[in-house]
Amino acid sequence: MRASSGADAMARLLLLSLSPIVSDPRVMRQIQALGQEHELNVLGFGLRPAGVHAFEAVRQVGGASWSAAANAVLLAARRHRLYYWRHAQIRALMHAAQRLPANRFELVLANDVMALPAALELARGAPVWLDAHEYAPREFEDRTAWRLLLGPFFD
């Protein structure tokens, strides 16, 4: 980040969160820390948090049973890229991103590993910061479905 000497020097940031923002203490701390010094644009679930320049709510989506079966097939076939971009939350996130007032950012923050490919796409070459606080790809390896389907995706 460049040094701030006033409103003209504020960096334009984008923060992506796949959690209900106002009830996520970690995301709220990030917003409080970054929103005072930078033009902070946020994509996430729930209500608009205080201290942001722009906020676009990501629409809550539910998965149909056929969608779960299709996802399992994609994961089993190791079609991870297709699985990711077809994922209902990611489609909703990218749809919300189209409504942002700014389309160029100096830094994009992905608040978890699932948001990382979307952050890379939206960054358009700008640096991306991954907050991998919940990343534990071996956490459920005692479960067969995890080992066969989601574990390889997260790896």
PDB file of C-alpha atoms in Angstrom, residues 12-15 21 31 35 38-44 48-57 99-102 105:
ATOM      1  CA  ARG A  12      -9.060   0.947  -3.584  1.00  0.00           C
ATOM      2  CA  LEU A  13      -9.540  -2.430  -1.923  1.00  0.00           C
ATOM      3  CA  LEU A  14     -11.993  -5.271  -2.439  1.00  0.00           C
ATOM      4  CA  LEU A  15     -12.792  -7.719   0.358  1.00  0.00           C
ATOM      5  CA  ILE A  21     -20.194 -10.336   7.527  1.00  0.00           C
ATOM      6  CA  ILE A  31     -13.168  -3.850   7.824  1.00  0.00           C
ATOM      7  CA  GLY A  35     -12.000   1.017   6.041  1.00  0.00           C
ATOM      8  CA  HIS A  38      -8.757   3.019   2.251  1.00  0.00           C
ATOM      9  CA  GLU A  39     -11.697   2.926  -0.124  1.00  0.00           C
ATOM     10  CA  LEU A  40     -13.007  -0.452   0.969  1.00  0.00           C
ATOM     11  CA  ASN A  41     -15.467  -2.299  -1.265  1.00  0.00           C
ATOM     12  CA  VAL A  42     -17.021  -5.440   0.190  1.00  0.00           C
ATOM     13  CA  LEU A  43     -18.848  -8.435  -1.262  1.00  0.00           C
ATOM     14  CA  GLY A  44     -20.489 -10.733   1.243  1.00  0.00           C
ATOM     15  CA  ARG A  48     -24.012  -3.825   4.981  1.00  0.00           C
ATOM     16  CA  PRO A  49     -21.283  -3.394   7.587  1.00  0.00           C
ATOM     17  CA  ALA A  50     -20.382   0.074   8.832  1.00  0.00           C
ATOM     18  CA  GLY A  51     -17.178   1.660   7.568  1.00  0.00           C
ATOM     19  CA  VAL A  52     -17.181   0.524   3.940  1.00  0.00           C
ATOM     20  CA  HIS A  53     -17.188   2.592   0.774  1.00  0.00           C
ATOM     21  CA  ALA A  54     -19.402   0.178  -1.154  1.00  0.00           C
ATOM     22  CA  PHE A  55     -21.158  -3.054  -0.277  1.00  0.00           C
ATOM     23  CA  GLU A  56     -22.884  -5.580  -2.468  1.00  0.00           C
ATOM     24  CA  ALA A  57     -24.823  -8.311  -0.748  1.00  0.00           C
ATOM     25  CA  ARG A  99     -22.821  -4.411  -9.339  1.00  0.00           C
ATOM     26  CA  LEU A 100     -19.727  -2.922  -7.684  1.00  0.00           C
ATOM     27  CA  PRO A 101     -19.074   0.717  -8.569  1.00  0.00           C
ATOM     28  CA  ALA A 102     -15.339   0.166  -9.033  1.00  0.00           C
ATOM     29  CA  PHE A 105      -8.653  -2.516  -7.280  1.00  0.00           C
TER      30      PHE A 105
END
